[in-house]
Coordinates of C-alpha atoms in Angstrom, one line a residue:
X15 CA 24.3 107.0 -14.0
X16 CA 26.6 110.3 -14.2
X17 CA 25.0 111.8 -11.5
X18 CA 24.6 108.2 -9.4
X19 CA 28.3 108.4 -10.0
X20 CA 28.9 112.0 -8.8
X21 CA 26.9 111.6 -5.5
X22 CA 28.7 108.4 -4.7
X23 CA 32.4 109.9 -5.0
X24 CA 31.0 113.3 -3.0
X25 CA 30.0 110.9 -0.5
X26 CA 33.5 109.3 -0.7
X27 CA 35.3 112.6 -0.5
X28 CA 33.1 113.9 2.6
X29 CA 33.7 110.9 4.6
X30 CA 37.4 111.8 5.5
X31 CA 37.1 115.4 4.8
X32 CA 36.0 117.6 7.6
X33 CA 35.1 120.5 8.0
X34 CA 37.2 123.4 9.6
X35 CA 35.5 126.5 11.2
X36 CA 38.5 129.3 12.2
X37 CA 38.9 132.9 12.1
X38 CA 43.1 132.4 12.5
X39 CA 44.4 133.4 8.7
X40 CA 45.7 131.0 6.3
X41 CA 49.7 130.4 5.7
X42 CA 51.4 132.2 2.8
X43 CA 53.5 129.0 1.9
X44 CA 52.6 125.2 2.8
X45 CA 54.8 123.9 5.2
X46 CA 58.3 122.8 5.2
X47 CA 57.8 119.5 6.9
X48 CA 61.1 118.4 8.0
X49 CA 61.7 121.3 10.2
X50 CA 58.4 123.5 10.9
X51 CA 56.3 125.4 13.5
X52 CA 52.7 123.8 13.5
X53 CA 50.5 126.4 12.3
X54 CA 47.2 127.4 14.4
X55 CA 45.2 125.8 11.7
X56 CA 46.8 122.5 12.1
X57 CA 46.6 122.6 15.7
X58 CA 43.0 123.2 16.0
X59 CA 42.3 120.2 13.6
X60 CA 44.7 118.1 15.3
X61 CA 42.6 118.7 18.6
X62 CA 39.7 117.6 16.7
X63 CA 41.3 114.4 15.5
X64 CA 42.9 113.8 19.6
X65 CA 39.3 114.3 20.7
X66 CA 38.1 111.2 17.9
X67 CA 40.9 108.9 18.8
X68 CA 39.7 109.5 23.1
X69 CA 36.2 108.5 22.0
X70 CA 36.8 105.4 20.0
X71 CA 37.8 102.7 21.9
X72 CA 39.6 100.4 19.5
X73 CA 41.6 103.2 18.2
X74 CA 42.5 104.8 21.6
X75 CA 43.6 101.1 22.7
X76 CA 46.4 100.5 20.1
X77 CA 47.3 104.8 19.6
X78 CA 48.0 104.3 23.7
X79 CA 50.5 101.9 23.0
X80 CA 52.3 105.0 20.9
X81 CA 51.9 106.4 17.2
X82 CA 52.1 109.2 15.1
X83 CA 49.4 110.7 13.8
X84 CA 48.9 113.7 10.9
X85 CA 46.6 116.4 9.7
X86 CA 46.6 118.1 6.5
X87 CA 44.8 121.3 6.1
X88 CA 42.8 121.5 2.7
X89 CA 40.9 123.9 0.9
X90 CA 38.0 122.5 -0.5
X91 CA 35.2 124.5 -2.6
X92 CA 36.6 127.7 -1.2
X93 CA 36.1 126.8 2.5
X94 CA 38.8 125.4 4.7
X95 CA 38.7 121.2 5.8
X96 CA 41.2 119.0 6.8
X97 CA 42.2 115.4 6.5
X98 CA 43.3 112.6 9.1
X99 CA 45.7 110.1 9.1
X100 CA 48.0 107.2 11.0
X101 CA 51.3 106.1 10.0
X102 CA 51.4 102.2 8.7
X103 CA 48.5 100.2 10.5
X104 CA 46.1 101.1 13.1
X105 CA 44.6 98.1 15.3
X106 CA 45.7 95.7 12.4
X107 CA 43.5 98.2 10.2
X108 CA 44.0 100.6 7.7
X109 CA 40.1 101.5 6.4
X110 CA 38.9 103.4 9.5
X111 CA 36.3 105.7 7.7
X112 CA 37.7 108.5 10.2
X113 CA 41.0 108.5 7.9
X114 CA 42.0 108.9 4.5
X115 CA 43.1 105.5 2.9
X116 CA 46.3 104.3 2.4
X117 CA 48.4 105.1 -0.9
X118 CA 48.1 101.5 -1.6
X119 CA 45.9 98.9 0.5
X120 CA 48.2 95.5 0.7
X121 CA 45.9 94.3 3.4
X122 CA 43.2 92.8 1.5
X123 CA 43.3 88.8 2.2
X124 CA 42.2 87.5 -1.3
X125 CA 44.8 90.7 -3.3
X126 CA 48.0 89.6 -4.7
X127 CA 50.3 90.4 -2.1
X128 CA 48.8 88.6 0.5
X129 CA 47.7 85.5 -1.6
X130 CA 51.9 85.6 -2.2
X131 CA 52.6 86.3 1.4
X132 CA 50.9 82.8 2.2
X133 CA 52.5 81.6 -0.7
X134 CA 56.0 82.4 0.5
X135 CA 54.8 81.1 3.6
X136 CA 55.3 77.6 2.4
X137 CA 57.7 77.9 0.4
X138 CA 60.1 79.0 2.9
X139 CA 59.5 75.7 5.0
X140 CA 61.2 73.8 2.2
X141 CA 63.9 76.1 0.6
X142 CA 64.9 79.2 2.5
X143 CA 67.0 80.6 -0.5
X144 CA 63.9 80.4 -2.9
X145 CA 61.6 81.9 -0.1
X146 CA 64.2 85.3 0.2
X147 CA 64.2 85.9 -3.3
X148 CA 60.8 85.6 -3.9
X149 CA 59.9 88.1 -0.6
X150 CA 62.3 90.5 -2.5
X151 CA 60.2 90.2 -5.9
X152 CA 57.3 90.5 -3.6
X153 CA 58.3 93.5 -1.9
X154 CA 59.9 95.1 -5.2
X155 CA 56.2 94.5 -7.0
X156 CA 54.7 96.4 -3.7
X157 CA 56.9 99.4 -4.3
X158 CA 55.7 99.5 -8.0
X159 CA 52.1 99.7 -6.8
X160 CA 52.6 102.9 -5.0
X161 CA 52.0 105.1 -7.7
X162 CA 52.7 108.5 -6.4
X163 CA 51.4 112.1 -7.3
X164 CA 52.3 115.5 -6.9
X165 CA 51.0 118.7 -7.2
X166 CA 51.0 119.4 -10.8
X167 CA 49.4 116.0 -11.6
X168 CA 52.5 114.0 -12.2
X169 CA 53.3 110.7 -11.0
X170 CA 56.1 108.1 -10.1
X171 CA 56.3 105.0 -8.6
X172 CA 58.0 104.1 -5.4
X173 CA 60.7 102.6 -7.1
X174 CA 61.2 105.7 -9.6
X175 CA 61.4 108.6 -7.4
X176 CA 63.5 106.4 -4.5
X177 CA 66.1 106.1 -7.4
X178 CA 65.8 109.5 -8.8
X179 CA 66.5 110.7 -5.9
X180 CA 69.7 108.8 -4.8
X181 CA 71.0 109.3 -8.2
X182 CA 74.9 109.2 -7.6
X183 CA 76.2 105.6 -8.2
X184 CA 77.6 105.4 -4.7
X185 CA 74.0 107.1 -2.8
X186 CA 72.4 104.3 -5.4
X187 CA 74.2 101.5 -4.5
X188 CA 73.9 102.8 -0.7
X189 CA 69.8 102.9 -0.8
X190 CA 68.9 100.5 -4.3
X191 CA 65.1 100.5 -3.1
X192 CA 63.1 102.0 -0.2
X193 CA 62.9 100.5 3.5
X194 CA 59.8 98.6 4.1
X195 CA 56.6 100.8 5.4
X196 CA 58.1 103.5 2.7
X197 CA 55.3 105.5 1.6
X198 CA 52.7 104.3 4.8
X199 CA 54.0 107.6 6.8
X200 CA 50.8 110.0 7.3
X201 CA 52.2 112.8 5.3
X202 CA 51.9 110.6 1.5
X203 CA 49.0 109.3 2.3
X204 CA 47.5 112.5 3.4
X205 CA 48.8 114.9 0.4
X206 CA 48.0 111.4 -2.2
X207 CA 44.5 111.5 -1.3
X208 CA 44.2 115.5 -1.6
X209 CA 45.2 115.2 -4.5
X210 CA 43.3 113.1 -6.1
X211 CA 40.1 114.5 -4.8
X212 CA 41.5 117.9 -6.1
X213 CA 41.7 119.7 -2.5
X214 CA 44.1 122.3 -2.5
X215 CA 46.6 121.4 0.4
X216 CA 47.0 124.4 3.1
X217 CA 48.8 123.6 5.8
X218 CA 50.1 120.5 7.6
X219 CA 51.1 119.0 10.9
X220 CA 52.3 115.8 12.6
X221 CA 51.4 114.6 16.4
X222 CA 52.6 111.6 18.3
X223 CA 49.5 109.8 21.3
X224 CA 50.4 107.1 23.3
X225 CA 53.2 106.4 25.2
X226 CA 57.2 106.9 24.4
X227 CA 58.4 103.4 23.4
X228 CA 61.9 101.4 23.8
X229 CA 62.3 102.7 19.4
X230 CA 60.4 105.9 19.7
X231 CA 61.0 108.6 22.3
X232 CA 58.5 110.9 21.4
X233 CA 56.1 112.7 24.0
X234 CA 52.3 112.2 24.1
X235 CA 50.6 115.1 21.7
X236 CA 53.8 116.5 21.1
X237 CA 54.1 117.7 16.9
X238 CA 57.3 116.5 14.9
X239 CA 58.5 116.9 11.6
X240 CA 58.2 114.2 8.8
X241 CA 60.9 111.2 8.9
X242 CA 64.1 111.9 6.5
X243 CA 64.8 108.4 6.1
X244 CA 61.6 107.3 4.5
X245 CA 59.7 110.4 3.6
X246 CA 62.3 112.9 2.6
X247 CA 62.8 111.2 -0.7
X248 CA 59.2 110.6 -1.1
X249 CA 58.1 114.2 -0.3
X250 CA 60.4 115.4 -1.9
X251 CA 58.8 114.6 -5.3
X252 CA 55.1 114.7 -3.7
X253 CA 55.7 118.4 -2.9
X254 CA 56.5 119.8 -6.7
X255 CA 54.4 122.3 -7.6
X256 CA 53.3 123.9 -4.3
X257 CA 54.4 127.0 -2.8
X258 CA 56.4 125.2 0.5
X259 CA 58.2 127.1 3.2
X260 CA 61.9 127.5 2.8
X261 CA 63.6 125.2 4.9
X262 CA 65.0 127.1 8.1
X263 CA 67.9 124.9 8.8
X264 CA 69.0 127.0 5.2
X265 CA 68.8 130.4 6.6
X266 CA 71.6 130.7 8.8
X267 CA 72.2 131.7 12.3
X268 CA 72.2 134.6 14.5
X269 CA 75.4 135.3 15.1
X270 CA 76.7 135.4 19.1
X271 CA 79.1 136.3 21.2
X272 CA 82.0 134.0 22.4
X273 CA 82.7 134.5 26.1
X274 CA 86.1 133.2 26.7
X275 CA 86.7 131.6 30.2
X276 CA 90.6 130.5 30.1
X277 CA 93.5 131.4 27.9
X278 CA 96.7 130.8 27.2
X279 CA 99.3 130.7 24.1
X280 CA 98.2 126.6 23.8
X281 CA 94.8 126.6 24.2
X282 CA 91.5 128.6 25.1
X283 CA 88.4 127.6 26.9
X284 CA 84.8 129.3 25.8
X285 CA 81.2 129.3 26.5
X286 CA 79.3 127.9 24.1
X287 CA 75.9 129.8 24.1
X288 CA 72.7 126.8 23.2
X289 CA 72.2 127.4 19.6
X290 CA 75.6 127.7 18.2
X291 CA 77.5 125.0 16.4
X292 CA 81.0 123.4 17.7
X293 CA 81.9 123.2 13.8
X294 CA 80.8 123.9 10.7
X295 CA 77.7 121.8 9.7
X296 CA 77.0 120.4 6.3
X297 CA 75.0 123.8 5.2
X298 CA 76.2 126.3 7.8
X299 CA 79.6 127.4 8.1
X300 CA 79.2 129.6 11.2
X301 CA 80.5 127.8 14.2
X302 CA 82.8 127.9 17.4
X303 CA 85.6 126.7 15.1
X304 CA 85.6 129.0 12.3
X305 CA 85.0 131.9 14.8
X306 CA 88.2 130.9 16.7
X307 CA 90.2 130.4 12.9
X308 CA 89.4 133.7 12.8
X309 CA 91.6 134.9 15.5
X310 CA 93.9 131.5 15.4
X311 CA 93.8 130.2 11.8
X312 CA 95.2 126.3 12.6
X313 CA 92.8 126.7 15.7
X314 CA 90.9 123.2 16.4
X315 CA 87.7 122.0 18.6
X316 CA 88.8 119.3 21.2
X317 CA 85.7 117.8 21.4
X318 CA 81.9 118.9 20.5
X319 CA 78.8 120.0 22.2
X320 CA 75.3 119.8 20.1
X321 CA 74.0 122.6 19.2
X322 CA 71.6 123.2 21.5
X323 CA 73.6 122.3 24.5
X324 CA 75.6 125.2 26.4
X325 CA 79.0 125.2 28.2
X326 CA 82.6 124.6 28.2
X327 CA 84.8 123.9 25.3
X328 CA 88.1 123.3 24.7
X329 CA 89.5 124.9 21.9
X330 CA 93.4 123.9 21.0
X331 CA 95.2 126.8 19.2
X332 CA 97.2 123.9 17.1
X333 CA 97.8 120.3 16.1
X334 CA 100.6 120.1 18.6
X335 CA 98.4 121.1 21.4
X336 CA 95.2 119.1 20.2
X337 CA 96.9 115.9 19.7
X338 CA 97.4 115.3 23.2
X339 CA 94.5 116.4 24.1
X340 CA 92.3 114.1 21.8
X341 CA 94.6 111.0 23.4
X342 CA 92.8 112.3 26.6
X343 CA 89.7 111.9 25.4
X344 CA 90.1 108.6 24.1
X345 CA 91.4 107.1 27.0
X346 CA 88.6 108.7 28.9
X347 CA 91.3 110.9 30.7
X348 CA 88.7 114.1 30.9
X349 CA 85.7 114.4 33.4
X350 CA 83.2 116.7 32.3
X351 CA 79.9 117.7 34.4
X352 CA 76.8 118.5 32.7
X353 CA 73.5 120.0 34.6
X354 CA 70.1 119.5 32.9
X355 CA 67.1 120.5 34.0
X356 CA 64.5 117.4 33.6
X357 CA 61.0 117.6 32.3
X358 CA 58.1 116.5 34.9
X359 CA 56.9 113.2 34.2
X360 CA 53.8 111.5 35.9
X361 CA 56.4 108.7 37.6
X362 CA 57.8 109.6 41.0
X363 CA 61.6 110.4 40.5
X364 CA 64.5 110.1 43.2
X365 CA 65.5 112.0 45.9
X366 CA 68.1 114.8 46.1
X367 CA 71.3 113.1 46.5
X368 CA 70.6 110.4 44.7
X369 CA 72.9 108.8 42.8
X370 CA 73.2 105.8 39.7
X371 CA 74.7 104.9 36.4
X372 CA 73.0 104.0 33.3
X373 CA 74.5 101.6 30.7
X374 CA 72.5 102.1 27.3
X375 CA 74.1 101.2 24.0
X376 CA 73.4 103.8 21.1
X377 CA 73.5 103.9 17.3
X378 CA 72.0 106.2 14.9
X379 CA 68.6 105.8 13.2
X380 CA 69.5 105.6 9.5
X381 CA 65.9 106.1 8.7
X382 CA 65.4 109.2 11.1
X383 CA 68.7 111.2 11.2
X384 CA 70.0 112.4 13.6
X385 CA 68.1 110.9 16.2
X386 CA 69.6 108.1 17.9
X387 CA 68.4 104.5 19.4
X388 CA 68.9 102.3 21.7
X389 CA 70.4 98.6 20.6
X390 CA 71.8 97.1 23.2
X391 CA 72.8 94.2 20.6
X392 CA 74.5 96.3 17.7
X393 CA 75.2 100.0 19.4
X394 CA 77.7 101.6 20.9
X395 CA 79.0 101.0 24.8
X396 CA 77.5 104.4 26.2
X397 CA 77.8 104.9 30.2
X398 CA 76.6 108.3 32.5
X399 CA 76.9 108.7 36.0
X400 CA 73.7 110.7 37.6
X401 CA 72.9 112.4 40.6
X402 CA 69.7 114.6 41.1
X403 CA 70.5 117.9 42.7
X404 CA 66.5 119.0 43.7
X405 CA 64.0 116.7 44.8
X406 CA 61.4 119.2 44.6
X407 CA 60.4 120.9 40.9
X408 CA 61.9 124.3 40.1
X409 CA 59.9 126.9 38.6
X410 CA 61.9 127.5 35.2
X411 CA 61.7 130.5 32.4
X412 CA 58.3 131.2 30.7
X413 CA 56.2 128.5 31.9
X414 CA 56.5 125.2 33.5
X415 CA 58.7 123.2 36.5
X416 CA 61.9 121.0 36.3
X417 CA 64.5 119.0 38.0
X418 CA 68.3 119.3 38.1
X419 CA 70.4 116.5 37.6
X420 CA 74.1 116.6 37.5
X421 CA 75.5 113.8 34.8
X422 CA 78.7 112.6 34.4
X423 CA 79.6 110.9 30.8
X424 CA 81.9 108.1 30.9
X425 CA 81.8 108.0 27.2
X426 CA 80.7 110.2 24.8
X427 CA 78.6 109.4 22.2
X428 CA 76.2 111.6 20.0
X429 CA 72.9 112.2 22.2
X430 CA 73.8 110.1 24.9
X431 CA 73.3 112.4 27.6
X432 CA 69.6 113.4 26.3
X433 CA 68.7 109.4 25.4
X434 CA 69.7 108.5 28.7
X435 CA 67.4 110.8 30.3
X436 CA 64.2 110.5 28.1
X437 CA 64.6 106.6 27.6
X438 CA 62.0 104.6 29.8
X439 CA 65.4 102.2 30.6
X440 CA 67.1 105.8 31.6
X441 CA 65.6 108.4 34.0
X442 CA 62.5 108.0 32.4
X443 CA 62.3 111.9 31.9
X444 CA 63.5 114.0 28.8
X445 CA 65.3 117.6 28.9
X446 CA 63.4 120.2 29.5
X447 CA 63.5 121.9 25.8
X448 CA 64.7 118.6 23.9
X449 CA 62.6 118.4 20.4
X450 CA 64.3 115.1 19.3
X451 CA 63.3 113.6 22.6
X452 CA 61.1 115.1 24.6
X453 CA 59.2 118.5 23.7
X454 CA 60.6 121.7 21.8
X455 CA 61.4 124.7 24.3
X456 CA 62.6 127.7 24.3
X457 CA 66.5 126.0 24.3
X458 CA 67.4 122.9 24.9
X459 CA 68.3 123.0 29.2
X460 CA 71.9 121.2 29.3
X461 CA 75.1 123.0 30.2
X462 CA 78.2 121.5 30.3
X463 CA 79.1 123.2 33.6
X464 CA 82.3 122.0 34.3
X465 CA 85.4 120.3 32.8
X466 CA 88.4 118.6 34.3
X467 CA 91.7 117.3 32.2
X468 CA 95.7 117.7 32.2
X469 CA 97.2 120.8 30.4
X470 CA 98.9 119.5 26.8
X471 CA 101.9 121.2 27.3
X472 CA 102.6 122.2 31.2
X473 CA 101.1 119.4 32.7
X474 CA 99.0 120.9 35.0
X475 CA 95.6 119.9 36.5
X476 CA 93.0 121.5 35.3
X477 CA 89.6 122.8 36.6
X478 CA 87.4 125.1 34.6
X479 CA 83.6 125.9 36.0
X480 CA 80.8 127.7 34.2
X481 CA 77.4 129.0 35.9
X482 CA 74.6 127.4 34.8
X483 CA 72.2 129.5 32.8
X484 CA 68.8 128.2 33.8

């Protein structure tokens, strides 16, 4: 019977592991997943898993409609393997023999949660207060059943390590219990399962297929890091006890030079180089505004570029000088020009010269910061005027084409220029070097190239250009 036993969880264990035959060396550290470069290990298993999901019908049917998919590295007996997996469902299923199993399988029709579901059901026909507080027991009990490990062989519930986690009063009361889907991302279920079949995780990596969708715009094959809203808590407790990458958002940033294009004894006007921050972030202190404080200590940022955007920035060298100037940015008083270069896509896109506006209403994904969305219901007004300044695809730095667009913001809200391109409802084409949006470059191509407004103090019109860098 032992040895019945033994063959039977072998067999178990082979089905979703699979073998990995590569001369590239393994990583030091496993990786950091909210911010990483996908090692070559990762990528040649993830081409392994993209050449499953083309040859499966079913599978390549709903993944074409866009998900995310994830590998994790493993060594197993002293030879490398890795494992598969999908985040939540895929084609209604979640026991394709291809993939490791979820962390907890709610789907079965006769298990509790579904004989409740049905339950609920018809209860909520009849009283719709009763029916609420039993789908939050229901959903609570779910959570409990996710009985997480990590890699020294402890484990915690859902429940547990969501409210460990948020432990200040304010953060609890913020985030009591997990979002639905919590724990069905592919990077728990991937490192749950190699650890319990005692598989020493190496290396791992994260891949959208399919199409960019109206919620997601992510690029077809294109690797991104784990999502902070749901799995940052949850990893964050599954990855004690391995060796992980330090995360590189800690390590600081190169410092660069300034250029400054106008001066005065009110204000200044710089260059922002792509990669620099406007101000301080929430880790990193180094940024435009404490560079300027360093020369000007009450010296303030006007307004804000994202980090990986370029360009003109007005810099006010005190609170008399930016108070006017913020009142011309809230009345929309200042016209600023951006130039982006746009990524190919397969859809024909306009001529030179042509010209349009698109209207798309933003607000931030609270479970996937600091990416934005689309709601045109419960966002944000958010308006950009666009005209394409090459009809024909320009040959760019290292490898690949683009086009130029000009855009004009009417408002200014976080992303909008970048959602605005990549969304299907937008131009349909993301930044060339956008890793939110489109796919990770060498820099993000968008420069704020020029800037128009009314001097705080004299009153004068004013013009300021910048060369576009790409």
């Amino acid at each position: 019977m032992v040895l019945c036993f033994f063959f039977v969880s072998l067999q178990h264990i082979m089905k979703h592991l699979h073998p990995l035959y590569s001369d590239n060396p393994r990583p030091e550290r496993f990786t950091y997943p909210f911010c990483y470069e996908p090692h070559p290990l990762c990528q040649q298993a993830a081409k392994e898993v993209q050449t499953y999901i083309g040859s499966h019908g079913e599978i390549l049917e709903d993944a074409n409609r866009g998900k995310m998919f994830g590998v994790l590295v493993v060594e197993h007996e002293g030879a490398l393997a890795f494992l598969a997996a999908y985040s939540g469902l895929l084609a209604g299923r979640n026991d394709w023999e291809y993939f490791v199993p979820p962390v907890y399988d709610a789907q079965q029709p006769d298990g509790y949660f579904k004989t409740k579901e049905r339950e609920i059901s018809q209860t909520s026909a009849i009283k719709h207060q009763t029916s609420k507080q039993m789908s939050q027991e229901l959903q609570t009990w779910l959570f409990h059943q996710y009985q997480l490990l990590n890699a020294r062989g402890e484990t915690k519930d859902l429940v547990d390590i969501w409210q460990a986690y948020y432990d200040r009063p304010k953060l609890r009361q913020k985030y009591p219990l997990p979002p639905g889907g919590t724990g069905d991302c592919c990077a728990p279920k991937l490192l749950q399962y190699a650890y319990q079949q005692g598989v020493r995780p190496v290396c791992m990596a994260e891949f959208w297929w399919g199409q960019p969708t109206k919620e997601e715009l992510r690029q077809h094959l294109n690797y991104y890091p784990a999502c902070r809203g749901k799995c940052k808590p949850v990893l964050t407790w599954m990855l004690q006890g391995l060796d992980v990458d330090p995360d590189p958002e800690l390590q600081g940033f190169q410092k660069m030079e300034l250029p400054i294009v106008y001066e005065d004894q009110w204000l200044l006007v710089v260059n922002k180089p792509s990669g620099m921050l406007s101000t301080p972030g929430r880790i990193e202190d180094y940024s435009v505004e404490t560079v300027m404080r360093q020369r000007y200590p009450d010296a303030v940022i006007a307004h804000r570029l994202d980090m990986g955007t370029s360009g003109l920035l007005i810099v006010a060298k005190s609170m008399d000088s930016y108070r006017p100037l913020q009142e011309q940015f809230v009345k929309h008083q200042v016209k600023k020009k951006y130039v982006a270069m746009l990524q190919p896509l397969p859809q024909p896109l306009p001529r030179e010269g042509s010209k349009g506006t698109i209207s798309l209403s933003l607000r931030p994904d609270p479970m996937n910061r600091p990416r934005q969305v689309v709601d045109m219901e419960h966002g944000k007004r958010a308006i950009t005027d666009y005209e394409f300044l090459s009809d024909l695809p320009l040959p760019r730095e290292g490898s690949g084409e683009g086009f130029l667009v000009a855009l004009y913001p009417q408002t200014g809200r976080t992303h909008q220029l970048r959602i605005h391109c990549a969304h299907p409802d937008g131009l349909g084409c993301p930044i060339v070097g956008d890793e939110l949006y489109g796919t990770k470059g060498e820099r993000l191509m968008l420069h704020a190239a020029e800037i128009w407004f009314t001097h705080p103090v004299t009153g004068e019109k004013m013009h300021l250009a910048s060369p576009v860098p790409f």
